[in-house]
XYZ file of C-alpha atoms in Angstrom:
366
model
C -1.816 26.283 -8.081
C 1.619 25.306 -8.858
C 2.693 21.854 -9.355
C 6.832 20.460 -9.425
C 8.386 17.176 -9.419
C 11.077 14.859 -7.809
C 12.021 11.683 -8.649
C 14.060 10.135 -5.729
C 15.956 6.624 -5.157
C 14.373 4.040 -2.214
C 17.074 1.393 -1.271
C 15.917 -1.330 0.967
C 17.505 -2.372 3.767
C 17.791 -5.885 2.589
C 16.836 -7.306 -0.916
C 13.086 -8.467 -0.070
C 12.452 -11.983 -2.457
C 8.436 -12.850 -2.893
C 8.367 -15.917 -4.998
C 8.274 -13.743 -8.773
C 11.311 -11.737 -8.172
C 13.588 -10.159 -5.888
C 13.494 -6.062 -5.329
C 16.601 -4.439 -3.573
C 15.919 -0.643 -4.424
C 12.831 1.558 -6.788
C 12.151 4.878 -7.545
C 9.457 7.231 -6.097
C 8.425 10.159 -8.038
C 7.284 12.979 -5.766
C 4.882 15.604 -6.390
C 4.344 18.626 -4.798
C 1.469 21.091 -5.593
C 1.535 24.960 -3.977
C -1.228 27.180 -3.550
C -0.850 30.811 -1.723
C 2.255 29.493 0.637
C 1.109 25.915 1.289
C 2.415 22.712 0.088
C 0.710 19.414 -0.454
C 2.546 16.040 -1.233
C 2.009 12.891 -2.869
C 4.223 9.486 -4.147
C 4.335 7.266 -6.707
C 7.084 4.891 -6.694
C 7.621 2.462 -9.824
C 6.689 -1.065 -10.484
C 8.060 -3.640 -12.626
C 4.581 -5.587 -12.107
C 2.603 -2.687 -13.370
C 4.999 -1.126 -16.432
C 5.722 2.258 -14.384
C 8.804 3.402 -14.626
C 10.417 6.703 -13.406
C 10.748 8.308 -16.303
C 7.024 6.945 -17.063
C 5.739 8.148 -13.470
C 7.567 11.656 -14.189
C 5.323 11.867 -17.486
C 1.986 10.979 -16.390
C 2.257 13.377 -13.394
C 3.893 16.357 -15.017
C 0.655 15.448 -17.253
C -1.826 15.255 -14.587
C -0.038 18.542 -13.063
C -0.973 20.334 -16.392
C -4.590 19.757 -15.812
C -4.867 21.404 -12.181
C -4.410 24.433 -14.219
C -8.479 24.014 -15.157
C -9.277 24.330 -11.293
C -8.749 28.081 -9.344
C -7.895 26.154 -5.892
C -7.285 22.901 -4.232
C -10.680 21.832 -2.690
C -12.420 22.338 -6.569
C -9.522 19.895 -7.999
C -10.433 17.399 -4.954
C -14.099 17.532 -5.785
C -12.780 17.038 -9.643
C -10.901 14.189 -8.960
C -13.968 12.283 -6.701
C -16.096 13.027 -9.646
C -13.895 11.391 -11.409
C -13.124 14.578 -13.791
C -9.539 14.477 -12.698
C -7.299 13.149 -14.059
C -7.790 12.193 -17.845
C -9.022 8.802 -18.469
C -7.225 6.124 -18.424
C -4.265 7.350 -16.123
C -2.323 4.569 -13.890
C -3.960 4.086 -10.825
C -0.751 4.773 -8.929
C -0.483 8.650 -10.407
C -3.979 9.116 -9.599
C -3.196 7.991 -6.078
C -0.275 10.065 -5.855
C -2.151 13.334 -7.088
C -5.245 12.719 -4.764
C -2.569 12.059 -1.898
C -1.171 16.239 -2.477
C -4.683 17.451 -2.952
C -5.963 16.053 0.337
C -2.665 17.405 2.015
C -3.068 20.852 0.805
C -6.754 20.761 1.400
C -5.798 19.431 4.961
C -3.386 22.162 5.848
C -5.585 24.749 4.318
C -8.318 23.935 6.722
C -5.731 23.352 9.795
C -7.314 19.681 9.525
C -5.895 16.241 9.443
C -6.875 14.021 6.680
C -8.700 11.482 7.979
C -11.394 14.372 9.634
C -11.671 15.055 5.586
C -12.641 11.633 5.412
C -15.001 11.798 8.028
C -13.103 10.318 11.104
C -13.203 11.725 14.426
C -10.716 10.162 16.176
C -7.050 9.517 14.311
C -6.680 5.923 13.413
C -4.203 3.814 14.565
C -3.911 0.064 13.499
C -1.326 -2.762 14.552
C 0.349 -3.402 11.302
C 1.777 -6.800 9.621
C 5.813 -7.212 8.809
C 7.072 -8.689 5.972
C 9.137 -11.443 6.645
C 10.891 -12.348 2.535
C 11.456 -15.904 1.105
C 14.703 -17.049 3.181
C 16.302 -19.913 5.260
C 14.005 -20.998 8.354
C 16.834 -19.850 10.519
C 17.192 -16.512 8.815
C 12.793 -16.100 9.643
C 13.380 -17.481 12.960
C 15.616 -14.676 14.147
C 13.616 -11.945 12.130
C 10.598 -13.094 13.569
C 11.999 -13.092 17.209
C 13.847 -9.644 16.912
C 9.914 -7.930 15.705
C 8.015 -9.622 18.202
C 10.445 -7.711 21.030
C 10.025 -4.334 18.827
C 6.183 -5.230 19.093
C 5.313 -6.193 16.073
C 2.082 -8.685 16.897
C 1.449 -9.394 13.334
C 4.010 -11.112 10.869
C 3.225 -11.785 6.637
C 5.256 -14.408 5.182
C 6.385 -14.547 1.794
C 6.057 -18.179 0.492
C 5.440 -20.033 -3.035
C 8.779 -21.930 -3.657
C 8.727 -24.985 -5.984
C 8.927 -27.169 -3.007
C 6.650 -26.255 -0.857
C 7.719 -27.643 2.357
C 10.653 -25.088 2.631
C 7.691 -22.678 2.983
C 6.745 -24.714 5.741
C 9.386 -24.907 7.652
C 10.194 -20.959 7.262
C 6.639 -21.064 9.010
C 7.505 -23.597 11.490
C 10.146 -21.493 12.280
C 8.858 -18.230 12.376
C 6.020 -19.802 14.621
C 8.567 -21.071 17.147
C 10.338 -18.124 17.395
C 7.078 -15.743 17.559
C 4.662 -18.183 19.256
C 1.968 -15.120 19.628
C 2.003 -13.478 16.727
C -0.555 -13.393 14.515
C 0.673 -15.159 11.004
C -0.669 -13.986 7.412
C 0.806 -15.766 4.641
C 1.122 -14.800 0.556
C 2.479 -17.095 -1.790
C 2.044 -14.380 -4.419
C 0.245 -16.196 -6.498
C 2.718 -18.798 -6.451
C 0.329 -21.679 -6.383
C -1.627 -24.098 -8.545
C -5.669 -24.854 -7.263
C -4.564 -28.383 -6.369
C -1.689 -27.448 -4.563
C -3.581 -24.931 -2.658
C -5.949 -27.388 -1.731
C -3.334 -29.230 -0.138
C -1.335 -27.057 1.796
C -4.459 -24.544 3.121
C -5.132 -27.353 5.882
C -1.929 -27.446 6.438
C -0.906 -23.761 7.460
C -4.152 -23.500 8.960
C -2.726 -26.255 11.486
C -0.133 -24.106 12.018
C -2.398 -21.536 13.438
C -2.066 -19.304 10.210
C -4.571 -16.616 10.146
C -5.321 -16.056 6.740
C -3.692 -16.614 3.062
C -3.280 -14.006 0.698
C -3.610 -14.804 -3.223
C -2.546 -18.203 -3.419
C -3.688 -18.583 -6.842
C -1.831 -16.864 -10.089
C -4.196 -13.784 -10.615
C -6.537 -13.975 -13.748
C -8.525 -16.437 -12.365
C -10.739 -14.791 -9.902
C -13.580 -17.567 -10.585
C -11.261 -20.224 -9.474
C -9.826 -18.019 -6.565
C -13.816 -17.606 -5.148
C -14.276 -21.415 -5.577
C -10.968 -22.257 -3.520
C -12.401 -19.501 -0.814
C -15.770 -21.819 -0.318
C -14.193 -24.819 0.474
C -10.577 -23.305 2.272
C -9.915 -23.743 6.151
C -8.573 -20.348 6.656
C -9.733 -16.642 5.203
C -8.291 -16.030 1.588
C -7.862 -12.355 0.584
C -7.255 -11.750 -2.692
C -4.427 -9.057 -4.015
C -3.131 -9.290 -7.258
C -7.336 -10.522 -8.252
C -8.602 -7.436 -6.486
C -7.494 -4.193 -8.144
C -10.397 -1.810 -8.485
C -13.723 -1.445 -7.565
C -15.262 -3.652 -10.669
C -12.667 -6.443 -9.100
C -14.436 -5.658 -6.095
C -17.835 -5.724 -6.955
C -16.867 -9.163 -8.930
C -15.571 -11.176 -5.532
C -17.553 -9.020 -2.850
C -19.184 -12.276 -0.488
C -17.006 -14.793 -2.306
C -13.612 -14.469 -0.821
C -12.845 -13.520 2.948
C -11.287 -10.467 2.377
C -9.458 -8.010 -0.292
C -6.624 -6.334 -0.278
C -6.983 -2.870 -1.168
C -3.380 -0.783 -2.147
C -3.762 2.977 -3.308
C -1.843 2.880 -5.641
C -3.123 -0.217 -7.612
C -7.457 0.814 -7.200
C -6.585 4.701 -7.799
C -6.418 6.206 -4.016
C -8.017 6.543 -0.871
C -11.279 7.800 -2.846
C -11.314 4.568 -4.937
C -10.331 2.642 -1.622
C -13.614 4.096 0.463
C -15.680 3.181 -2.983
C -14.278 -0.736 -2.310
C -15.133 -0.335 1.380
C -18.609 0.859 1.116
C -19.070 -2.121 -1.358
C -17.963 -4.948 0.663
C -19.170 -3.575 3.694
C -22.004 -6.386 5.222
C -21.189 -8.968 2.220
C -18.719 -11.121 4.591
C -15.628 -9.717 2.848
C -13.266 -7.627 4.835
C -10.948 -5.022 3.933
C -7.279 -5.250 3.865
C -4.729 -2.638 3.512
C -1.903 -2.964 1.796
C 0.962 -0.970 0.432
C 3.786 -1.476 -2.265
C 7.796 -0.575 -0.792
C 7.743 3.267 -0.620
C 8.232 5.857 1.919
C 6.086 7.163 4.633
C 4.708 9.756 1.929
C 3.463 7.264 -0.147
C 2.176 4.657 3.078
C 0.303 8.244 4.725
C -2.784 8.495 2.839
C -3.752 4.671 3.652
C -2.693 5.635 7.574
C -5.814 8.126 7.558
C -8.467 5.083 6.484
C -6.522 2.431 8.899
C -9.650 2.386 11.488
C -11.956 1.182 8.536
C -9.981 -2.371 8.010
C -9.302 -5.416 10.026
C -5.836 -6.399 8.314
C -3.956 -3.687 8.245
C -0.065 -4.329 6.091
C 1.511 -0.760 5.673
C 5.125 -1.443 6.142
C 6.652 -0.643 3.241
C 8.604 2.354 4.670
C 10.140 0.261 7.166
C 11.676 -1.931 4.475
C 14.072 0.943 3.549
C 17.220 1.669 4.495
C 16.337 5.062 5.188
C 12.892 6.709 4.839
C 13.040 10.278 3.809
C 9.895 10.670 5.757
C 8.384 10.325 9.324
C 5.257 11.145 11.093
C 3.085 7.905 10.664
C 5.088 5.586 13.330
C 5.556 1.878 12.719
C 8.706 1.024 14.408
C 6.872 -0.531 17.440
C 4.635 -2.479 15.106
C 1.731 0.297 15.328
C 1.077 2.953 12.304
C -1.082 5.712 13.223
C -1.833 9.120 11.971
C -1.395 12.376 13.974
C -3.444 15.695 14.569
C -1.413 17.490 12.137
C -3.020 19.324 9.633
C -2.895 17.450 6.252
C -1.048 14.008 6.161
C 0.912 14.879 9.040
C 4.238 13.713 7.485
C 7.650 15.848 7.502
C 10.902 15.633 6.007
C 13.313 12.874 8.180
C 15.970 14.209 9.811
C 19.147 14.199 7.568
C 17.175 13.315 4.629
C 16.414 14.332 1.309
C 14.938 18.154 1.342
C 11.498 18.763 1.405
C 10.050 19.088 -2.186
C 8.748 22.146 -1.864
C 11.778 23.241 -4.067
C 11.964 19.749 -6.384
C 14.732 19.535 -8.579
C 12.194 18.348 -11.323
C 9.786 21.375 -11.886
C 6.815 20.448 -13.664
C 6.664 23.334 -16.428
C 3.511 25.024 -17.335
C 1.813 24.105 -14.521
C -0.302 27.570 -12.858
C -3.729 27.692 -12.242
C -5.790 30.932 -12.008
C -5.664 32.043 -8.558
Protein backbone atom coordinates (compact mmCIF):
# COMPACT_ATOMS: atom_id res chain seq x y z
CA UNK A 1 0.00 0.00 0.00
CA UNK A 2 0.83 3.49 -0.71
CA UNK A 3 -0.46 6.32 1.19
CA UNK A 4 -0.27 10.51 -0.03
CA UNK A 5 -1.76 13.57 1.23
CA UNK A 6 -3.76 16.81 0.37
CA UNK A 7 -4.64 19.44 2.37
CA UNK A 8 -7.40 21.52 0.61
CA UNK A 9 -9.40 24.90 1.51
CA UNK A 10 -13.54 24.55 2.26
CA UNK A 11 -15.18 28.08 1.99
CA UNK A 12 -18.74 28.26 3.01
CA UNK A 13 -21.22 29.71 1.23
CA UNK A 14 -22.16 32.03 3.98
CA UNK A 15 -20.35 32.54 7.39
CA UNK A 16 -22.49 29.94 9.58
CA UNK A 17 -22.67 31.67 13.51
CA UNK A 18 -23.67 28.89 16.38
CA UNK A 19 -23.70 30.81 19.57
CA UNK A 20 -19.49 30.12 20.43
CA UNK A 21 -18.19 31.46 17.24
CA UNK A 22 -18.65 32.14 13.75
CA UNK A 23 -16.85 29.76 10.89
CA UNK A 24 -16.68 31.19 7.24
CA UNK A 25 -14.03 28.70 5.69
CA UNK A 26 -11.59 25.31 7.27
CA UNK A 27 -9.28 23.06 5.96
CA UNK A 28 -9.72 19.34 5.04
CA UNK A 29 -6.76 17.19 4.84
CA UNK A 30 -7.27 14.38 2.34
CA UNK A 31 -5.83 11.07 2.29
CA UNK A 32 -5.55 8.75 -0.26
CA UNK A 33 -4.17 5.15 0.14
CA UNK A 34 -3.30 2.87 -3.27
CA UNK A 35 -3.01 -0.68 -3.49
CA UNK A 36 -2.38 -2.61 -7.03
CA UNK A 37 -4.32 0.32 -9.17
CA UNK A 38 -7.09 1.21 -6.70
CA UNK A 39 -7.62 4.20 -4.66
CA UNK A 40 -9.39 4.66 -1.38
CA UNK A 41 -10.24 8.12 0.25
CA UNK A 42 -10.79 9.63 3.46
CA UNK A 43 -11.17 13.50 5.20
CA UNK A 44 -10.33 15.18 8.02
CA UNK A 45 -11.06 18.74 8.09
CA UNK A 46 -9.78 20.97 11.15
CA UNK A 47 -11.42 22.20 14.24
CA UNK A 48 -10.83 25.05 16.39
CA UNK A 49 -13.08 23.15 19.12
CA UNK A 50 -10.89 20.13 19.04
CA UNK A 51 -7.04 21.73 18.59
CA UNK A 52 -6.65 20.19 14.89
CA UNK A 53 -5.15 22.16 12.72
CA UNK A 54 -3.94 21.52 9.09
CA UNK A 55 -0.65 21.36 9.58
CA UNK A 56 -1.61 19.13 12.81
CA UNK A 57 -4.11 16.88 10.64
CA UNK A 58 -1.18 16.60 7.90
CA UNK A 59 1.09 15.12 10.83
CA UNK A 60 -1.01 12.68 12.49
CA UNK A 61 -2.02 11.16 9.10
CA UNK A 62 1.29 11.14 7.31
CA UNK A 63 1.88 9.29 10.85
CA UNK A 64 -0.91 6.94 10.72
CA UNK A 65 0.08 6.41 6.84
CA UNK A 66 3.55 5.17 8.12
CA UNK A 67 1.97 2.40 10.02
CA UNK A 68 -0.09 0.73 7.03
CA UNK A 69 3.33 -0.22 6.06
CA UNK A 70 2.96 -3.22 8.97
CA UNK A 71 -0.13 -4.63 6.95
CA UNK A 72 0.50 -6.52 3.19
CA UNK A 73 -3.15 -5.29 1.97
CA UNK A 74 -6.16 -3.27 2.74
CA UNK A 75 -8.73 -5.73 4.29
CA UNK A 76 -5.72 -6.86 7.11
CA UNK A 77 -5.29 -2.93 7.97
CA UNK A 78 -9.32 -2.79 8.26
CA UNK A 79 -9.38 -5.77 10.56
CA UNK A 80 -6.27 -3.83 12.41
CA UNK A 81 -7.99 -0.84 12.84
CA UNK A 82 -11.53 -2.68 14.33
CA UNK A 83 -9.22 -4.40 16.66
CA UNK A 84 -8.24 -1.43 17.57
CA UNK A 85 -4.39 -2.16 16.54
CA UNK A 86 -4.54 0.70 14.12
CA UNK A 87 -3.70 3.47 14.58
CA UNK A 88 -1.30 4.15 17.62
CA UNK A 89 -2.95 5.07 20.76
CA UNK A 90 -4.08 8.00 21.49
CA UNK A 91 -4.60 9.43 17.86
CA UNK A 92 -7.52 12.21 17.32
CA UNK A 93 -10.60 10.66 16.70
CA UNK A 94 -11.04 12.65 13.51
CA UNK A 95 -7.64 11.00 11.78
CA UNK A 96 -8.79 7.73 12.83
CA UNK A 97 -12.07 8.46 11.10
CA UNK A 98 -10.46 9.72 8.15
CA UNK A 99 -8.07 6.58 7.77
CA UNK A 100 -10.95 4.01 8.42
CA UNK A 101 -13.03 6.15 5.79
CA UNK A 102 -9.94 5.13 2.77
CA UNK A 103 -9.65 1.64 4.10
CA UNK A 104 -13.34 0.84 3.74
CA UNK A 105 -13.22 2.59 0.21
CA UNK A 106 -10.42 0.57 -1.06
CA UNK A 107 -11.75 -2.52 0.57
CA UNK A 108 -15.14 -1.55 -1.15
CA UNK A 109 -13.81 -1.16 -4.63
CA UNK A 110 -11.62 -4.15 -4.24
CA UNK A 111 -14.60 -6.33 -3.70
CA UNK A 112 -16.82 -4.34 -6.45
CA UNK A 113 -18.99 -3.62 -3.16
CA UNK A 114 -20.53 -0.57 -1.67
CA UNK A 115 -19.76 0.23 1.83
CA UNK A 116 -22.61 -0.10 3.63
CA UNK A 117 -22.92 -4.14 2.24
CA UNK A 118 -19.35 -4.13 4.29
CA UNK A 119 -21.32 -3.05 7.06
CA UNK A 120 -23.85 -5.49 6.66
CA UNK A 121 -26.72 -3.58 4.84
CA UNK A 122 -28.63 -4.92 2.08
CA UNK A 123 -30.36 -2.28 0.77
CA UNK A 124 -28.42 1.38 0.36
CA UNK A 125 -29.62 3.77 2.95
CA UNK A 126 -31.18 6.79 2.33
CA UNK A 127 -32.34 9.22 5.16
CA UNK A 128 -34.19 12.73 5.00
CA UNK A 129 -31.58 14.95 6.41
CA UNK A 130 -31.80 18.22 8.79
CA UNK A 131 -30.50 21.91 7.43
CA UNK A 132 -28.77 24.17 9.35
CA UNK A 133 -30.39 27.27 9.62
CA UNK A 134 -27.21 29.83 11.66
CA UNK A 135 -27.92 32.44 14.44
CA UNK A 136 -29.52 35.43 12.28
CA UNK A 137 -32.43 37.99 12.06
CA UNK A 138 -36.01 36.22 12.14
CA UNK A 139 -36.49 37.61 8.70
CA UNK A 140 -33.20 36.35 7.40
CA UNK A 141 -34.59 32.37 8.94
CA UNK A 142 -37.89 33.10 7.59
CA UNK A 143 -36.80 33.25 3.97
CA UNK A 144 -34.10 30.42 4.45
CA UNK A 145 -36.55 28.33 5.91
CA UNK A 146 -39.16 28.94 3.08
CA UNK A 147 -36.60 28.65 0.12
CA UNK A 148 -35.54 24.65 1.77
CA UNK A 149 -38.90 23.62 2.38
CA UNK A 150 -39.58 24.17 -1.72
CA UNK A 151 -36.02 22.33 -2.36
CA UNK A 152 -37.57 19.59 0.04
CA UNK A 153 -35.87 19.85 2.85
CA UNK A 154 -38.62 18.40 5.62
CA UNK A 155 -36.30 18.80 8.45
CA UNK A 156 -34.71 22.22 9.63
CA UNK A 157 -31.86 22.57 12.91
CA UNK A 158 -31.71 25.89 14.35
CA UNK A 159 -28.82 27.41 15.81
CA UNK A 160 -29.87 29.30 19.02
CA UNK A 161 -28.20 30.32 22.55
CA UNK A 162 -28.03 34.20 22.38
CA UNK A 163 -27.87 36.16 25.68
CA UNK A 164 -31.43 37.06 25.23
CA UNK A 165 -33.14 34.36 24.59
CA UNK A 166 -36.26 35.51 23.06
CA UNK A 167 -34.42 36.52 19.77
CA UNK A 168 -34.01 32.71 19.58
CA UNK A 169 -37.56 32.61 19.76
CA UNK A 170 -38.63 34.62 17.41
CA UNK A 171 -35.94 33.21 14.72
CA UNK A 172 -38.18 30.06 15.62
CA UNK A 173 -41.39 31.77 15.34
CA UNK A 174 -40.28 32.70 12.19
CA UNK A 175 -38.82 29.85 10.74
CA UNK A 176 -42.12 28.02 11.91
CA UNK A 177 -44.29 30.43 9.93
CA UNK A 178 -42.47 30.27 7.01
CA UNK A 179 -41.99 26.26 7.10
CA UNK A 180 -45.23 25.32 8.91
CA UNK A 181 -44.41 21.38 8.16
CA UNK A 182 -41.17 20.96 8.78
CA UNK A 183 -39.90 19.13 11.33
CA UNK A 184 -37.80 21.63 13.84
CA UNK A 185 -34.56 20.42 15.86
CA UNK A 186 -33.00 23.02 17.82
CA UNK A 187 -29.12 23.37 19.41
CA UNK A 188 -28.22 26.09 21.51
CA UNK A 189 -24.69 24.66 21.54
CA UNK A 190 -24.43 24.47 24.82
CA UNK A 191 -25.37 27.91 25.15
CA UNK A 192 -27.55 27.49 28.17
CA UNK A 193 -27.58 27.50 31.96
CA UNK A 194 -29.91 24.38 33.79
CA UNK A 195 -32.35 27.07 34.93
CA UNK A 196 -32.65 28.67 31.80
CA UNK A 197 -33.19 25.45 30.10
CA UNK A 198 -35.82 24.69 32.34
CA UNK A 199 -37.55 27.61 31.22
CA UNK A 200 -37.46 27.79 27.70
CA UNK A 201 -37.81 23.65 26.97
CA UNK A 202 -41.73 24.20 27.49
CA UNK A 203 -41.53 26.81 25.57
CA UNK A 204 -40.08 25.51 22.13
CA UNK A 205 -41.84 22.46 22.78
CA UNK A 206 -45.09 24.75 22.32
CA UNK A 207 -43.76 25.65 19.31
CA UNK A 208 -43.96 22.17 18.04
CA UNK A 209 -40.06 21.72 18.33
CA UNK A 210 -39.06 18.21 17.97
CA UNK A 211 -36.18 17.80 19.97
CA UNK A 212 -33.19 20.00 21.60
CA UNK A 213 -29.75 19.28 21.11
CA UNK A 214 -27.12 20.03 24.05
CA UNK A 215 -28.62 22.78 25.75
CA UNK A 216 -26.33 22.56 28.56
CA UNK A 217 -22.37 23.65 28.39
CA UNK A 218 -20.75 20.11 27.98
CA UNK A 219 -18.85 18.74 31.12
CA UNK A 220 -21.76 18.22 32.90
CA UNK A 221 -23.31 15.13 31.59
CA UNK A 222 -24.92 14.39 35.21
CA UNK A 223 -26.78 17.58 35.04
CA UNK A 224 -27.58 17.13 31.23
CA UNK A 225 -29.36 13.40 32.21
CA UNK A 226 -31.23 15.14 35.10
CA UNK A 227 -32.62 18.02 32.73
CA UNK A 228 -33.58 14.94 30.17
CA UNK A 229 -36.00 13.33 33.09
CA UNK A 230 -37.96 16.14 33.71
CA UNK A 231 -37.77 18.04 29.85
CA UNK A 232 -40.98 18.25 27.54
CA UNK A 233 -39.21 17.44 24.41
CA UNK A 234 -36.24 14.70 23.51
CA UNK A 235 -32.68 16.10 24.47
CA UNK A 236 -29.74 14.62 22.51
CA UNK A 237 -26.64 15.28 23.70
CA UNK A 238 -23.47 16.36 21.30
CA UNK A 239 -20.71 18.05 22.65
CA UNK A 240 -21.52 15.39 26.18
CA UNK A 241 -21.49 12.40 23.87
CA UNK A 242 -18.12 11.81 22.21
CA UNK A 243 -17.16 8.17 22.40
CA UNK A 244 -18.42 5.09 23.36
CA UNK A 245 -17.49 5.47 27.35
CA UNK A 246 -19.73 8.90 26.86
CA UNK A 247 -22.09 6.56 25.54
CA UNK A 248 -22.18 3.91 27.84
CA UNK A 249 -22.29 6.87 30.65
CA UNK A 250 -25.86 8.52 29.29
CA UNK A 251 -27.24 5.31 27.40
CA UNK A 252 -31.30 5.37 28.94
CA UNK A 253 -30.77 8.81 30.45
CA UNK A 254 -31.04 11.22 27.63
CA UNK A 255 -33.37 10.77 24.46
CA UNK A 256 -30.87 10.49 22.05
CA UNK A 257 -26.97 11.07 21.10
CA UNK A 258 -25.43 12.51 18.56
CA UNK A 259 -22.87 10.47 17.08
CA UNK A 260 -20.14 12.47 14.46
CA UNK A 261 -17.20 10.29 12.96
CA UNK A 262 -14.97 12.28 13.37
CA UNK A 263 -15.39 13.20 17.13
CA UNK A 264 -16.09 8.99 18.48
CA UNK A 265 -13.26 7.70 15.92
CA UNK A 266 -15.42 6.45 12.70
CA UNK A 267 -18.10 4.47 11.50
CA UNK A 268 -16.53 1.39 13.54
CA UNK A 269 -16.66 3.43 16.81
CA UNK A 270 -20.17 4.78 15.60
CA UNK A 271 -21.75 0.97 15.17
CA UNK A 272 -19.95 0.27 18.81
CA UNK A 273 -22.36 3.45 20.17
CA UNK A 274 -25.28 1.97 18.23
CA UNK A 275 -25.16 -1.51 19.43
CA UNK A 276 -24.94 0.10 22.98
CA UNK A 277 -27.89 2.24 23.02
CA UNK A 278 -29.82 0.04 21.03
CA UNK A 279 -33.22 -1.01 23.39
CA UNK A 280 -32.07 1.51 26.33
CA UNK A 281 -34.63 4.36 25.04
CA UNK A 282 -31.78 6.42 23.56
CA UNK A 283 -31.70 6.95 19.87
CA UNK A 284 -29.02 7.59 17.54
CA UNK A 285 -28.30 10.76 15.83
CA UNK A 286 -26.01 11.51 13.06
CA UNK A 287 -24.19 14.28 12.79
CA UNK A 288 -21.37 15.77 10.84
CA UNK A 289 -18.87 18.79 11.25
CA UNK A 290 -18.68 21.40 7.76
CA UNK A 291 -16.69 19.25 5.26
CA UNK A 292 -17.18 17.87 1.91
CA UNK A 293 -19.10 14.98 0.63
CA UNK A 294 -15.79 12.84 1.27
CA UNK A 295 -15.78 13.47 4.68
CA UNK A 296 -20.10 13.33 5.13
CA UNK A 297 -19.84 9.59 2.89
CA UNK A 298 -18.86 7.19 5.42
CA UNK A 299 -21.84 8.34 7.86
CA UNK A 300 -24.23 8.10 4.44
CA UNK A 301 -23.51 4.17 4.49
CA UNK A 302 -24.91 3.79 8.41
CA UNK A 303 -27.90 6.47 7.68
CA UNK A 304 -30.69 3.52 7.83
CA UNK A 305 -29.49 2.70 11.49
CA UNK A 306 -30.61 6.34 13.02
CA UNK A 307 -33.77 8.25 13.42
CA UNK A 308 -32.19 11.90 13.23
CA UNK A 309 -30.22 12.00 10.59
CA UNK A 310 -28.00 15.89 10.22
CA UNK A 311 -25.34 15.33 7.40
CA UNK A 312 -25.31 18.61 5.68
CA UNK A 313 -22.20 19.88 6.06
CA UNK A 314 -21.26 19.66 2.34
CA UNK A 315 -24.09 21.69 1.42
CA UNK A 316 -22.81 24.55 3.56
CA UNK A 317 -19.95 25.11 1.04
CA UNK A 318 -19.62 27.18 -1.59
CA UNK A 319 -18.48 24.51 -3.68
CA UNK A 320 -18.04 20.82 -2.73
CA UNK A 321 -15.20 19.17 -4.46
CA UNK A 322 -17.23 16.06 -4.21
CA UNK A 323 -20.61 14.46 -5.27
CA UNK A 324 -22.26 11.16 -5.19
CA UNK A 325 -24.18 11.19 -1.77
CA UNK A 326 -27.18 13.70 -2.88
CA UNK A 327 -28.64 16.18 -0.43
CA UNK A 328 -29.79 19.00 -2.50
CA UNK A 329 -33.48 17.87 -2.32
CA UNK A 330 -33.18 17.42 1.41
CA UNK A 331 -32.45 13.48 1.04
CA UNK A 332 -28.69 11.96 1.45
CA UNK A 333 -28.36 8.54 0.29
CA UNK A 334 -25.63 6.26 -0.74
CA UNK A 335 -25.33 4.56 -4.18
CA UNK A 336 -24.41 0.98 -5.56
CA UNK A 337 -21.02 2.05 -6.34
CA UNK A 338 -18.34 0.11 -5.22
CA UNK A 339 -16.64 1.73 -2.15
CA UNK A 340 -18.08 5.14 -0.88
CA UNK A 341 -19.48 5.86 -4.11
CA UNK A 342 -18.15 9.47 -4.20
CA UNK A 343 -16.24 11.14 -7.32
CA UNK A 344 -14.45 14.17 -8.01
CA UNK A 345 -17.20 17.33 -8.77
CA UNK A 346 -17.19 18.56 -11.93
CA UNK A 347 -14.70 21.53 -12.27
CA UNK A 348 -13.27 20.82 -9.00
CA UNK A 349 -10.20 20.14 -7.33
CA UNK A 350 -8.43 16.84 -8.99
CA UNK A 351 -8.89 13.66 -7.63
CA UNK A 352 -6.14 12.82 -5.01
CA UNK A 353 -4.99 10.04 -6.45
CA UNK A 354 -1.95 12.29 -7.44
CA UNK A 355 -1.99 14.68 -3.99
CA UNK A 356 0.25 17.42 -4.03
CA UNK A 357 1.24 16.37 -0.38
CA UNK A 358 2.85 12.83 -0.72
CA UNK A 359 3.12 11.14 2.44
CA UNK A 360 6.91 9.87 2.29
CA UNK A 361 7.89 6.48 3.38
CA UNK A 362 4.75 5.15 3.21
CA UNK A 363 4.88 1.27 1.16
CA UNK A 364 3.70 -1.72 2.51
CA UNK A 365 4.87 -5.21 1.39
CA UNK A 366 2.74 -6.23 -1.37
Amino acid sequence: MKASQRTVRLELTTPLRISRSTMAARDAVWLTIEHHGHHGYGEAVTSTYYGLDAATLARLLNGAARELARWADPESALAALRAGELPVPGTPAAVTAAVESALLDLVGKRAGVPVYRLLGSTGAPRAATARTIGITSPGAAAEQAGRLARQGFSVLKIKAGLPDPEDDLDRVRAVRRAAPDARLLLDPNGGWTPALAQALLPRYADLGVEAVEQPLAPGAPETLARLAERSPLPVIADEDAVGVEDARRLAGRVHGLNVKLAKCGGVTAALRIADLIAGSGTALMLGCLTASTLGLAPAVHLADRARWTDLDGHLLLAHDPWTGIGGTDGTVGAGGQPGLGVRPARGGSPPPGTPAEPARGVEAPR
